[in-house]
Coordinates of C-alpha atoms in Angstrom, one line a residue:
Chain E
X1 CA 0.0 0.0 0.0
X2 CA 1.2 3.4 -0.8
X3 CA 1.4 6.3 1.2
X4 CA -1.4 8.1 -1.3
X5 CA -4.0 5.1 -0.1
X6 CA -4.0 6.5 3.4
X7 CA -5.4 9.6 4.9
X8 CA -2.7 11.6 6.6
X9 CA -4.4 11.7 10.1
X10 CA -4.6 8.0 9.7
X11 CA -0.6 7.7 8.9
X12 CA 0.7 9.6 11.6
X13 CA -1.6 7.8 14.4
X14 CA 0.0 4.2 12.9
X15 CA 3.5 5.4 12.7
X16 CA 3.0 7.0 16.5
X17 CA 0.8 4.8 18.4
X18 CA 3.4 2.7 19.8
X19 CA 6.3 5.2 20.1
X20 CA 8.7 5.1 23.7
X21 CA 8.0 8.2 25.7
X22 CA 9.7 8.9 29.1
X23 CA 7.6 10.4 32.5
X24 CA 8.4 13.8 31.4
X25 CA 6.2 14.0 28.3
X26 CA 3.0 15.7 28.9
X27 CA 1.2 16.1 25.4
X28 CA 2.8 14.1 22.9
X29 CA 2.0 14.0 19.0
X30 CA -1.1 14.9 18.0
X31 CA -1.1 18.5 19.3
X32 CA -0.1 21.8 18.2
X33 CA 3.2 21.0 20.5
X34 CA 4.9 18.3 22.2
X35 CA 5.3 19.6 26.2
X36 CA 7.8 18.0 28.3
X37 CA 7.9 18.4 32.0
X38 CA 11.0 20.2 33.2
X39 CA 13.2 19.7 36.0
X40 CA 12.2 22.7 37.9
X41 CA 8.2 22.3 37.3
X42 CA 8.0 24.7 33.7
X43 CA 7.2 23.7 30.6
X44 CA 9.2 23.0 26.9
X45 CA 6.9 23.2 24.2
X46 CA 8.6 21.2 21.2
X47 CA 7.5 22.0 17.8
X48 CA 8.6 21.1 14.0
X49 CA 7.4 22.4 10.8
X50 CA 8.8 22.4 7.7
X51 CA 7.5 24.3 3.9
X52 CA 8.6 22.4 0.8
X53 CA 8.8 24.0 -2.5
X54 CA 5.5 23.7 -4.9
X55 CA 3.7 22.6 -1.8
X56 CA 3.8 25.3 0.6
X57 CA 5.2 28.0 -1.5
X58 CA 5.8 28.3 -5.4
X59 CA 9.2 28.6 -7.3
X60 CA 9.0 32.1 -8.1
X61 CA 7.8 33.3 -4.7
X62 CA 9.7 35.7 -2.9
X63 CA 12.3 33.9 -0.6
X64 CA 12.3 36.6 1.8
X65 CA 8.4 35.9 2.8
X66 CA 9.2 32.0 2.1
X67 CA 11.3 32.3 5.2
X68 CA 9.1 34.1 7.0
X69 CA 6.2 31.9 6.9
X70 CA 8.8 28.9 7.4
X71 CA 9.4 30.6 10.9
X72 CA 5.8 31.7 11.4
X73 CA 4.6 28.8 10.9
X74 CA 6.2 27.5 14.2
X75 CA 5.5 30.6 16.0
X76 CA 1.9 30.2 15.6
X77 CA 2.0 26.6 16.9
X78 CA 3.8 27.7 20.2
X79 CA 1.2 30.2 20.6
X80 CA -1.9 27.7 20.0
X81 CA -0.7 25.8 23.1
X82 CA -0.1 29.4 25.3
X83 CA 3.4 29.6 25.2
X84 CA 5.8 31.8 24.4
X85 CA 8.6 31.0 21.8
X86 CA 12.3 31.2 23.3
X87 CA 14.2 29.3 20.3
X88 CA 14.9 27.7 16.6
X89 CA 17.2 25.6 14.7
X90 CA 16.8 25.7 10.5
X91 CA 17.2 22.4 8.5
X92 CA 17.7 23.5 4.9
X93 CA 17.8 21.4 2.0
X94 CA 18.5 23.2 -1.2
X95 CA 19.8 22.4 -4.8
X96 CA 23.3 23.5 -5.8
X97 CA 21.8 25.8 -8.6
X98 CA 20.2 27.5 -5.7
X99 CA 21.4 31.3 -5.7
X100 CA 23.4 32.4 -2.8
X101 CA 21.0 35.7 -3.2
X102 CA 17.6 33.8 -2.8
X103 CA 19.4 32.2 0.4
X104 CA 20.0 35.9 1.8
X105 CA 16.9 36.7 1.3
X106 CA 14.9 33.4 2.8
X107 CA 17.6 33.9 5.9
X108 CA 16.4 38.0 5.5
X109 CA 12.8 36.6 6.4
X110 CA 13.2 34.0 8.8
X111 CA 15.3 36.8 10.7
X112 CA 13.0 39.5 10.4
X113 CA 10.3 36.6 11.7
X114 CA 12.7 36.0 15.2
X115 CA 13.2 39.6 15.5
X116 CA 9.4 40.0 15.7
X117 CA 8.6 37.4 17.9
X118 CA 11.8 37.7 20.2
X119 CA 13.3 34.2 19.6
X120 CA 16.5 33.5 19.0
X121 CA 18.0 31.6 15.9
X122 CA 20.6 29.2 17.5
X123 CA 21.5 26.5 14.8
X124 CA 20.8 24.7 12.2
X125 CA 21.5 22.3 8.9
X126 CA 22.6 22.3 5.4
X127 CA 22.1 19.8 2.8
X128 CA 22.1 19.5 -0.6
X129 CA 19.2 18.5 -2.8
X130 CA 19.5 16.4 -5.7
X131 CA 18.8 18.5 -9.1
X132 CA 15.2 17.8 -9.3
X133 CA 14.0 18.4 -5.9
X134 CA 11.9 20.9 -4.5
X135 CA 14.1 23.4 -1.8
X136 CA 13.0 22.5 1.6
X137 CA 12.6 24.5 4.8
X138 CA 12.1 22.7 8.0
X139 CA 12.0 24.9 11.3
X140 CA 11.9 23.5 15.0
X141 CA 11.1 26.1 17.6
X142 CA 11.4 25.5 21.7
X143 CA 8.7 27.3 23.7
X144 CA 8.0 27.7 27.4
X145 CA 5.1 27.8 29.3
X146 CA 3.8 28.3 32.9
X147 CA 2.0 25.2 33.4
X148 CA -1.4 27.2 34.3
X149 CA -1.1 28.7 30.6
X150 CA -1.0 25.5 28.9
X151 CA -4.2 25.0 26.4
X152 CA -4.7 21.2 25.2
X153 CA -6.9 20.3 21.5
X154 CA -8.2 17.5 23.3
X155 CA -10.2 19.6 26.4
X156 CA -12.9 21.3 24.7
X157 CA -16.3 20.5 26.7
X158 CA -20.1 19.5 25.0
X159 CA -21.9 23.3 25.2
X160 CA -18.5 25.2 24.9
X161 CA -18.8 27.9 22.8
X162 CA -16.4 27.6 19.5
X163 CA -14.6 30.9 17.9
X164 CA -12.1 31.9 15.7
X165 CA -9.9 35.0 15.1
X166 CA -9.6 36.9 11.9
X167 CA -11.0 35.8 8.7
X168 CA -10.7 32.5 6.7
X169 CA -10.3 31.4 3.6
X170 CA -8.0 32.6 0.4
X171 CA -4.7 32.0 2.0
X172 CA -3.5 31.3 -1.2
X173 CA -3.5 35.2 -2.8
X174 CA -0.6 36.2 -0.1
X175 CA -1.5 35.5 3.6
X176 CA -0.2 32.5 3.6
X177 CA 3.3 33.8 3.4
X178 CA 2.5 37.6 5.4
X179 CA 0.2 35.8 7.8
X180 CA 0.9 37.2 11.7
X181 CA 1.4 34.5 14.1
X182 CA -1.7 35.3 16.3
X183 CA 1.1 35.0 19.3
X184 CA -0.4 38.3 21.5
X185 CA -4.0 37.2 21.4
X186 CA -3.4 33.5 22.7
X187 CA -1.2 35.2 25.0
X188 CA -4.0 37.6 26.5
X189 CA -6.5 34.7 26.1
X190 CA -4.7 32.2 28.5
X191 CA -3.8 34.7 31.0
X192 CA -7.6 36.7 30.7
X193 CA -9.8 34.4 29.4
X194 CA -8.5 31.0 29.5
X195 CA -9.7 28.5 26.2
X196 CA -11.2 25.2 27.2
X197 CA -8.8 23.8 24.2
X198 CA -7.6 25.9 21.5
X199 CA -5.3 25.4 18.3
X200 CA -4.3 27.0 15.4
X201 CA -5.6 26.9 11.6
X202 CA -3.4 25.5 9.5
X203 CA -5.3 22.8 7.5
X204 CA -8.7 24.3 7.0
X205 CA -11.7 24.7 9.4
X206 CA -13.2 21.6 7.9
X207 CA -9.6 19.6 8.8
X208 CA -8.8 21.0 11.6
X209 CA -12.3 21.4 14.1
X210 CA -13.0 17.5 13.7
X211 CA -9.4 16.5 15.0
X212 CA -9.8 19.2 17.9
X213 CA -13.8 17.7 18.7
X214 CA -11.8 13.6 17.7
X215 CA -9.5 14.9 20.4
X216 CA -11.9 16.5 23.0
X217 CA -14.4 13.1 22.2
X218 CA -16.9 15.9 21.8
X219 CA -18.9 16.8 18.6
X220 CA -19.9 20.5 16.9
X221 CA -23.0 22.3 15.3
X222 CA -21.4 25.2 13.2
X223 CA -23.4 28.2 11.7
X224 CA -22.3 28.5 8.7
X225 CA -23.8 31.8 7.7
X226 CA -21.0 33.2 10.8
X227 CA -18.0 32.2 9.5
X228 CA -15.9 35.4 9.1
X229 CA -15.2 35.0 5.2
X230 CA -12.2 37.1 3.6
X231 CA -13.5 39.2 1.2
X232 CA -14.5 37.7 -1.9
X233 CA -14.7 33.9 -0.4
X234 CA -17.1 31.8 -0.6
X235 CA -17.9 29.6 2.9
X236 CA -16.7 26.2 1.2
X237 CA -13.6 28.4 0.5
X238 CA -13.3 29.6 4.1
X239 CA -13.9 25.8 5.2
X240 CA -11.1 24.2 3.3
X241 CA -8.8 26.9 1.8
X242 CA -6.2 26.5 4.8
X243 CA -3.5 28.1 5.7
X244 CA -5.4 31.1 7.7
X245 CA -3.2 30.6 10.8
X246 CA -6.0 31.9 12.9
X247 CA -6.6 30.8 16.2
X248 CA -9.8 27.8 17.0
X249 CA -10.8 27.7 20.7
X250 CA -13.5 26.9 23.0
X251 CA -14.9 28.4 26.1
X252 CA -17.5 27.5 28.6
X253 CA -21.0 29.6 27.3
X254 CA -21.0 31.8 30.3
X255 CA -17.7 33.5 29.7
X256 CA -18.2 33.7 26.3
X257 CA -20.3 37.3 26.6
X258 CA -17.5 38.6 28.6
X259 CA -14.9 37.5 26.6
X260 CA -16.3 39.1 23.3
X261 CA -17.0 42.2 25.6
X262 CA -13.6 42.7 26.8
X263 CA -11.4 41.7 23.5
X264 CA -9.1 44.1 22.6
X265 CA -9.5 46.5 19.8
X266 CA -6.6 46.1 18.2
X267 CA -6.9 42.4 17.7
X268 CA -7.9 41.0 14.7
X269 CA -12.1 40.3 14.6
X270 CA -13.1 37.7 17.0
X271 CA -16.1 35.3 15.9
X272 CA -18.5 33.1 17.6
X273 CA -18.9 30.4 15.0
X274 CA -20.8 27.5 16.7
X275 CA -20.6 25.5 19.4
X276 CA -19.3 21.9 21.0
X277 CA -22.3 19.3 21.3
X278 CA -22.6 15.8 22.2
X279 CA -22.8 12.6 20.6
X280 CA -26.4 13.0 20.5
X281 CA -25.9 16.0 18.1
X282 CA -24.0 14.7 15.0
X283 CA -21.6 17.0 13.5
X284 CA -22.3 19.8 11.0
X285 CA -21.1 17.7 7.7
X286 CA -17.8 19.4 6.3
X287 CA -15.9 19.1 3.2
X288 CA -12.5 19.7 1.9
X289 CA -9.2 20.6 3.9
X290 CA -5.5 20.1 3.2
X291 CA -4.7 16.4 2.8
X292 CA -1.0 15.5 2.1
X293 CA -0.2 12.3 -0.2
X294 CA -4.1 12.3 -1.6
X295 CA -3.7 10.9 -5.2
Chain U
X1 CA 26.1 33.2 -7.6
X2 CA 25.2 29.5 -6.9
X3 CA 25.7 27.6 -3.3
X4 CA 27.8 25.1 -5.5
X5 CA 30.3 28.3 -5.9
X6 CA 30.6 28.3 -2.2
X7 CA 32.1 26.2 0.6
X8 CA 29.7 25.3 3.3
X9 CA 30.9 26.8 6.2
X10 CA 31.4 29.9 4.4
X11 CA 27.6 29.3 3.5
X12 CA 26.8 28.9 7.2
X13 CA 28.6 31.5 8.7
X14 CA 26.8 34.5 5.6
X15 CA 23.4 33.2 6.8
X16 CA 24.3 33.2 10.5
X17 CA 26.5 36.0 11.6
X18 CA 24.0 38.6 12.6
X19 CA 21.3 36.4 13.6
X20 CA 19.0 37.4 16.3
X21 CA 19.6 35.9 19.7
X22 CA 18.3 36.3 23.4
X23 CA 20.6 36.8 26.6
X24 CA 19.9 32.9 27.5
X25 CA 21.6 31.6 24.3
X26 CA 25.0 30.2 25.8
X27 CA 26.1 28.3 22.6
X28 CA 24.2 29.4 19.0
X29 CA 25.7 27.8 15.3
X30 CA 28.5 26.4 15.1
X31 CA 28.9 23.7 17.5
X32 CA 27.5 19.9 18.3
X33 CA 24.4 21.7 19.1
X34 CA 23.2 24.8 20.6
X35 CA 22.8 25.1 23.9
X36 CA 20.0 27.7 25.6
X37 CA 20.2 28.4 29.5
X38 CA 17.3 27.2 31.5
X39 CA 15.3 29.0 34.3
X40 CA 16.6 27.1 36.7
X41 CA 20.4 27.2 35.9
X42 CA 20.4 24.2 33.9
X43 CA 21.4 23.8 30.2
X44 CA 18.8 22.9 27.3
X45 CA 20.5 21.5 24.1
X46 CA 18.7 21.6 20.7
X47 CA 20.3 19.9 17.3
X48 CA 18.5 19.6 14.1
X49 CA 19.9 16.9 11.8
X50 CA 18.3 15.6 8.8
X51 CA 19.0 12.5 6.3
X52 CA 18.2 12.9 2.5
X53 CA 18.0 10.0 0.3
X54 CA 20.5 9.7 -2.4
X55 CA 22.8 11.8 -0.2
X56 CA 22.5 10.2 3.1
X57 CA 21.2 6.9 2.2
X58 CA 20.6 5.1 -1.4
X59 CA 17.4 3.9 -2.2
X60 CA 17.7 0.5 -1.8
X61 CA 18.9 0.7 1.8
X62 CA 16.8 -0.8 4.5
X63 CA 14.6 1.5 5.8
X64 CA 14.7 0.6 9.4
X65 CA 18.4 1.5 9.2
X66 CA 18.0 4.6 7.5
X67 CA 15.5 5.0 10.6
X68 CA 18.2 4.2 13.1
X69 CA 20.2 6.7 11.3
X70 CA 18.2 9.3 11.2
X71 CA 17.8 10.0 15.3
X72 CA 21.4 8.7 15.6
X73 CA 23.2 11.2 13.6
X74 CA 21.2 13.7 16.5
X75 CA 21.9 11.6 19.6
X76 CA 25.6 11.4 18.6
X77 CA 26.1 15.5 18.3
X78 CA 24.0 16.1 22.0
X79 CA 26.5 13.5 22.9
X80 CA 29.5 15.1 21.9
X81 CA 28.6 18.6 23.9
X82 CA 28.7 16.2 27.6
X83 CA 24.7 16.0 27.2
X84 CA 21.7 13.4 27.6
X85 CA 19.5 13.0 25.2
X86 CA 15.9 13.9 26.2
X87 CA 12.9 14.0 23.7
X88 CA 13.1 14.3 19.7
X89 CA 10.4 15.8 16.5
X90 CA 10.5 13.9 13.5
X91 CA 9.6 15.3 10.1
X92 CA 9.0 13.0 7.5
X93 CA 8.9 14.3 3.8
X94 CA 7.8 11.6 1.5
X95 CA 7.0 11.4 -1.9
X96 CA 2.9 9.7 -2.4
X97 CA 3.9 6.5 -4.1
X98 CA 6.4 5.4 -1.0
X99 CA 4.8 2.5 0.3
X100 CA 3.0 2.3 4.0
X101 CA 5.5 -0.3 4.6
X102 CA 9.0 1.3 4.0
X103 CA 7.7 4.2 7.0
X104 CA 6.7 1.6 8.9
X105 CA 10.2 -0.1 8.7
X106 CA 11.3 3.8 9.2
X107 CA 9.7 4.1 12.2
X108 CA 10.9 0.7 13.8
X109 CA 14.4 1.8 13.1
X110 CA 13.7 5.3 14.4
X111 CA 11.9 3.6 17.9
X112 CA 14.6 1.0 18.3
X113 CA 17.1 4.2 18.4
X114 CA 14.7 6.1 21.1
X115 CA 14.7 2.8 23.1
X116 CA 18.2 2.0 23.1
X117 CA 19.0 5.7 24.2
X118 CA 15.9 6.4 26.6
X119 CA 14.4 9.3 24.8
X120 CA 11.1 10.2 23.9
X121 CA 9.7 10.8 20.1
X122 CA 7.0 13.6 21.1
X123 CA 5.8 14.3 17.7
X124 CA 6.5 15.5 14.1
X125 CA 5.2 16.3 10.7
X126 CA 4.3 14.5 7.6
X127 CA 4.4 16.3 4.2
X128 CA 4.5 15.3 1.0
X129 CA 6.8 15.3 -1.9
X130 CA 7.2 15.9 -5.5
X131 CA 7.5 12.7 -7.4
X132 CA 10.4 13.1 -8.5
X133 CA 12.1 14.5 -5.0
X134 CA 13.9 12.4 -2.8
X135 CA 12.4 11.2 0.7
X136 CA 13.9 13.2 3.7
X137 CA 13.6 12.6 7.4
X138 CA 14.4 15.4 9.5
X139 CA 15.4 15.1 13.1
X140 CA 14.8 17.6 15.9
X141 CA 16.1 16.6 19.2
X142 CA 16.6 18.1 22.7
X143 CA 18.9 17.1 25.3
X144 CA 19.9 18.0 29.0
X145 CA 23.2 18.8 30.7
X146 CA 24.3 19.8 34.1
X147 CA 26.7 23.0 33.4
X148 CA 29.7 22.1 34.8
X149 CA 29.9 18.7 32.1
X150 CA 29.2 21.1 29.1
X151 CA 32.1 20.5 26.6
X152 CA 32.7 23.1 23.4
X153 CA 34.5 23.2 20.1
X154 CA 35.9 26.3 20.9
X155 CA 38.3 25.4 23.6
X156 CA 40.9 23.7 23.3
X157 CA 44.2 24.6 24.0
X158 CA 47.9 24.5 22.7
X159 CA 49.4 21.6 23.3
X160 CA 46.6 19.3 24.7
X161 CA 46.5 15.8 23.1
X162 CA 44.0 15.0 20.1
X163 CA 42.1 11.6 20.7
X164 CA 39.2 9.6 18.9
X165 CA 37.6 6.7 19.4
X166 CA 36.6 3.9 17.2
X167 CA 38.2 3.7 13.8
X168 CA 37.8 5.6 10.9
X169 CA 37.3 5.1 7.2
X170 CA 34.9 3.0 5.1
X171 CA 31.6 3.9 6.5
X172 CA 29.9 3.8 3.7
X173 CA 30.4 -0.1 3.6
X174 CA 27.7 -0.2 6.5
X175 CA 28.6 1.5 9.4
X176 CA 27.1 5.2 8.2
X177 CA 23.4 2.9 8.4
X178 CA 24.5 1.2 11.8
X179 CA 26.5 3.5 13.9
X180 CA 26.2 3.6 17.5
X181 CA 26.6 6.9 18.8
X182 CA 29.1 7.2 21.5
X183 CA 26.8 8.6 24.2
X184 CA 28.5 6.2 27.2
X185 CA 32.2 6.8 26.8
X186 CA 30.9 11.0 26.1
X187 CA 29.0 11.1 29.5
X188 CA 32.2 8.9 31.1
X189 CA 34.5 11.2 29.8
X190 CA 32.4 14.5 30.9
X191 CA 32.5 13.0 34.6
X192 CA 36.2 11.4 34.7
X193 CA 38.4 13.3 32.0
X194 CA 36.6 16.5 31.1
X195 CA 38.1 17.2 27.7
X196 CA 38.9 20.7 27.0
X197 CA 37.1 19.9 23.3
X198 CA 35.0 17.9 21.2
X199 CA 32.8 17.2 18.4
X200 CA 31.4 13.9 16.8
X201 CA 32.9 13.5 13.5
X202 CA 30.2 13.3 10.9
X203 CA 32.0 14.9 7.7
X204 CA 35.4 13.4 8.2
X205 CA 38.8 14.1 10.2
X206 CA 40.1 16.1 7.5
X207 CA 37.0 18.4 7.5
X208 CA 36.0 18.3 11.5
X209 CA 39.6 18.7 13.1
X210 CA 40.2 21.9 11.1
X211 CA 36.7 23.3 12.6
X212 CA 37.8 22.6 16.4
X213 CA 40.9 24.1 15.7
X214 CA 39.6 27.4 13.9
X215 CA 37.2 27.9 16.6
X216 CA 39.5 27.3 19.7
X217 CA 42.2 29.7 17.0
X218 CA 44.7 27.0 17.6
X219 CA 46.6 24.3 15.3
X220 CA 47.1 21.0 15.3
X221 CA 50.4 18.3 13.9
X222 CA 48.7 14.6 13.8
X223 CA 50.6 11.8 13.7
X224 CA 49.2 10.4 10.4
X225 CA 50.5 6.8 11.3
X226 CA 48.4 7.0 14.3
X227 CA 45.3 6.9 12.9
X228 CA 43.2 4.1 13.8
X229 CA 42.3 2.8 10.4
X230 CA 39.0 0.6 10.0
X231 CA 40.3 -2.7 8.4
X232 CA 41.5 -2.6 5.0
X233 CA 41.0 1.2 4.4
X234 CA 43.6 3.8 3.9
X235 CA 44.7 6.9 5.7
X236 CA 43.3 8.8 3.0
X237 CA 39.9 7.1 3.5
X238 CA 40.4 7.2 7.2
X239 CA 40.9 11.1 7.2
X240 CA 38.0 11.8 3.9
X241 CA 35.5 9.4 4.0
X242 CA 33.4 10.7 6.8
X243 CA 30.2 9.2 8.6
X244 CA 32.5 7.8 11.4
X245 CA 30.5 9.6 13.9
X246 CA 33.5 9.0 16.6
X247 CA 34.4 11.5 19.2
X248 CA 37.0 13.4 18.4
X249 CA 38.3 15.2 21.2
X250 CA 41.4 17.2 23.2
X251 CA 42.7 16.8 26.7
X252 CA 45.7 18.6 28.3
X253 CA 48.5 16.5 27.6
X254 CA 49.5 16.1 31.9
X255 CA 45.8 14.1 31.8
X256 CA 46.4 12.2 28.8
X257 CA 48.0 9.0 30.1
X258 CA 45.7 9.2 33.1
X259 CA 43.0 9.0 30.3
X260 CA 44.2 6.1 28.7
X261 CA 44.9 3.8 31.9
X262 CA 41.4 4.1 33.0
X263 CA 39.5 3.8 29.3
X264 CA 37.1 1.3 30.1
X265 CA 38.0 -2.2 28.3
X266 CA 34.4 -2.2 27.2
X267 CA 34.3 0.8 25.1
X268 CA 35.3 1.4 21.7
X269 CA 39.4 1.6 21.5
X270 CA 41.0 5.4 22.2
X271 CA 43.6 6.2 20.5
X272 CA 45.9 9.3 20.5
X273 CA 46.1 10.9 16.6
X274 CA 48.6 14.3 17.7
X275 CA 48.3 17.2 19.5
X276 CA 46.7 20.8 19.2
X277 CA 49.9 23.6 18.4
X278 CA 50.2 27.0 18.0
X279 CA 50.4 28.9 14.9
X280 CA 53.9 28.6 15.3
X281 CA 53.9 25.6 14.3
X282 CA 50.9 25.2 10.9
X283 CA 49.2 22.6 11.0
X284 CA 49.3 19.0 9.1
X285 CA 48.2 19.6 5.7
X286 CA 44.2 17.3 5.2
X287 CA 42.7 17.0 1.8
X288 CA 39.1 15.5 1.4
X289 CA 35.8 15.4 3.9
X290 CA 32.4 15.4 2.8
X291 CA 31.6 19.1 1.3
X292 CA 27.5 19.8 0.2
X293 CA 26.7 21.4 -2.6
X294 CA 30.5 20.9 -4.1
X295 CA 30.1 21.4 -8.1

């Protein structure tokens, strides 16, 4: 059987069911970021991510915003879990013809990414491609986390209300390389208004909120005439364009008036855009989402 | 210009000279790993390491090996900085028509590594490939270390004494797929015979003995007919074909036959290759090592 026979969800739970984890792993895969325990009582958030030529950016796009949605990317995932990013390494694997200017400028952005953000850019790899393969950026990023900060995918409760920041859909015409790592809202949120469970958009709404209700063994009714929609998208667009690296969350109902009361104004939009039911509720049929290996 | 105009570490050291980095970074590029300075006093290491197929590993190899491999290559360099491997992110990038069985196989090698060296595999990343692209598995992995058993690149001294373990030469035979990285004579040596520096050797003596010596600005004189050759290879091999993934390390010479009287019969054979100089005296002329993106 080849790798395009299987659903990518599917994959990574047979190659990781079975996998040898010590004491000191809280949340292993399957969430925005692995946590480990540390010694004195905080937490390492563990993330990798990687952006692979004419599959998460095209040949002729601008290196400089390749590398920093390579970075951002990570970013984004440390903040989904509440933390705060501290570090990176870069794995790059690029053809010889590669120009040393397009490397500048991918290093430009990935720089101008860490300066944002306020991690540091500690190490890294170089390989060489063979002549017919795509350049490939893979990022892993350290994070830490007071343990009373940390937000799970797999805690969201039946009656929690469900939201998202910004707008979704049409990634493709330039946010998904300019795209802000919603970082300062998850941060206010887990200090103000702590999530129930929370993650971050990378697959699509219609990918991504069944693994968080899979994960929370909860189910969801979504109004579809809410969704925030970039202009010009349709909903099925906003559903399964991903890459809006928006934040998904829940909250318990009765915070959820004083939460959209006390957001701050220069946050992107916040939208209530359904809410978490039981079994006996079946899920609001959704289509579409970013699948890797489909044939 | 192209990266196959330019040497490696002259690539590294463009894209990482002014990088952005936080008071807590202790170590950033350019050694084993990099090493970030916990709350609580304690060290964090982080090493990204990736294997490429057709560069790393041929397509016919066994993909459990390649597996082992893969987390090996990491577990060796957090090894060589005095540390203990701790928890590891594995990105896979595969093309579709890779069969469900070969990552399988992957994966066994990969857990069999995690096992044998007690840490955990806390998550990772699946994308996919062009069909024409080679498969990559990229290896992020964290370790701990007490301070006082961290050991650099960047320190040795003037006359201490150059040792490695193992032999060197013919990897490619087998022993690049099969390795086993030299965590227990590292975390001896950090408690009994602190070297003053060391690295793994991945690219070859003639390429990694150069880069301790520019970073600790010192120079070196082996004694060529010292070199503990693996069975039926030449110096020449022994000094360029790289993969050994031995330690390669430097000890004041007044410890040195301390050091050997006490080696523990057990572990892989030490053997004393010359001694670090001053640039008095220039050091032994090395041709060869593995070089990336070489025309």
């Amino acid at each position: 059987m080849k790798l395009s026979d299987s659903h990518e969800d599917a994959l990574i739970q047979r190659v990781t069911q079975h996998l040898h984890q010590r004491d000191d792993v809280l949340v292993g895969p399957g969430d925005d970021c692995a946590v480990i325990t540390q010694a004195d009582g905080s937490l390492l958030l563990l993330k990798t991510d990687c952006v692979v030529e004419s599959v998460h950016f095209l040949p002729e796009a601008d290196a400089e915003r390749v590398g920093w949605k390579a970075l951002a990317r990570v970013v984004s995932d440390i903040a989904a879990m509440g933390g705060t990013p501290t570090a990176c390494v870069i794995t790059l694997i690029l053809r010889p013809d590669t120009s040393v200017e397009w490397l500048d400028a991918l290093y430009s952005g990935i720089q101008r990414c860490a300066t944002d953000f306020e991690l540091s850019i500690v190490g890294g790899e170089t390989s060489s491609a063979p002549p017919l393969a795509p350049n490939i950026i893979s990022v892993a990023g350290t994070g830490s986390l007071p343990p009373q900060h940390l937000v799970k995918r797999s805690t969201s409760q039946p009656g929690d209300a469900i939201f998202v920041t910004g707008s979704l859909g049409g990634s493709i015409h330039g946010k998904h390389l300019d795209f802000t790592p919603r970082l300062e809202p998850a941060q206010w949120l887990v200090k103000h208004h702590k999530p129930s469970a929370m993650m971050d958009l990378s697959d699509g709404l219609a990918k991504d909120l069944p693994r968080l209700a899979q994960l929370s063994q909860t189910h969801y009714q979504l109004d579809l005439n809410s969704l925030p929609l970039t202009p010009s998208c349709t909903t099925q667009q906003a559903l399964a364009d991903g890459e809006d690296y928006e934040l998904l969350f829940t909250l318990p109902p009765s915070l959820a008036s004083d939460l959209q009361n006390s957001w701050p104004s220069h946050f992107p939009p916040l939208t209530q855009i359904g809410h978490m039911t039981t079994a006996d509720s079946p899920s609001t049929p959704l289509n579409g989402g970013w699948e890797h290996f489909s044939s």
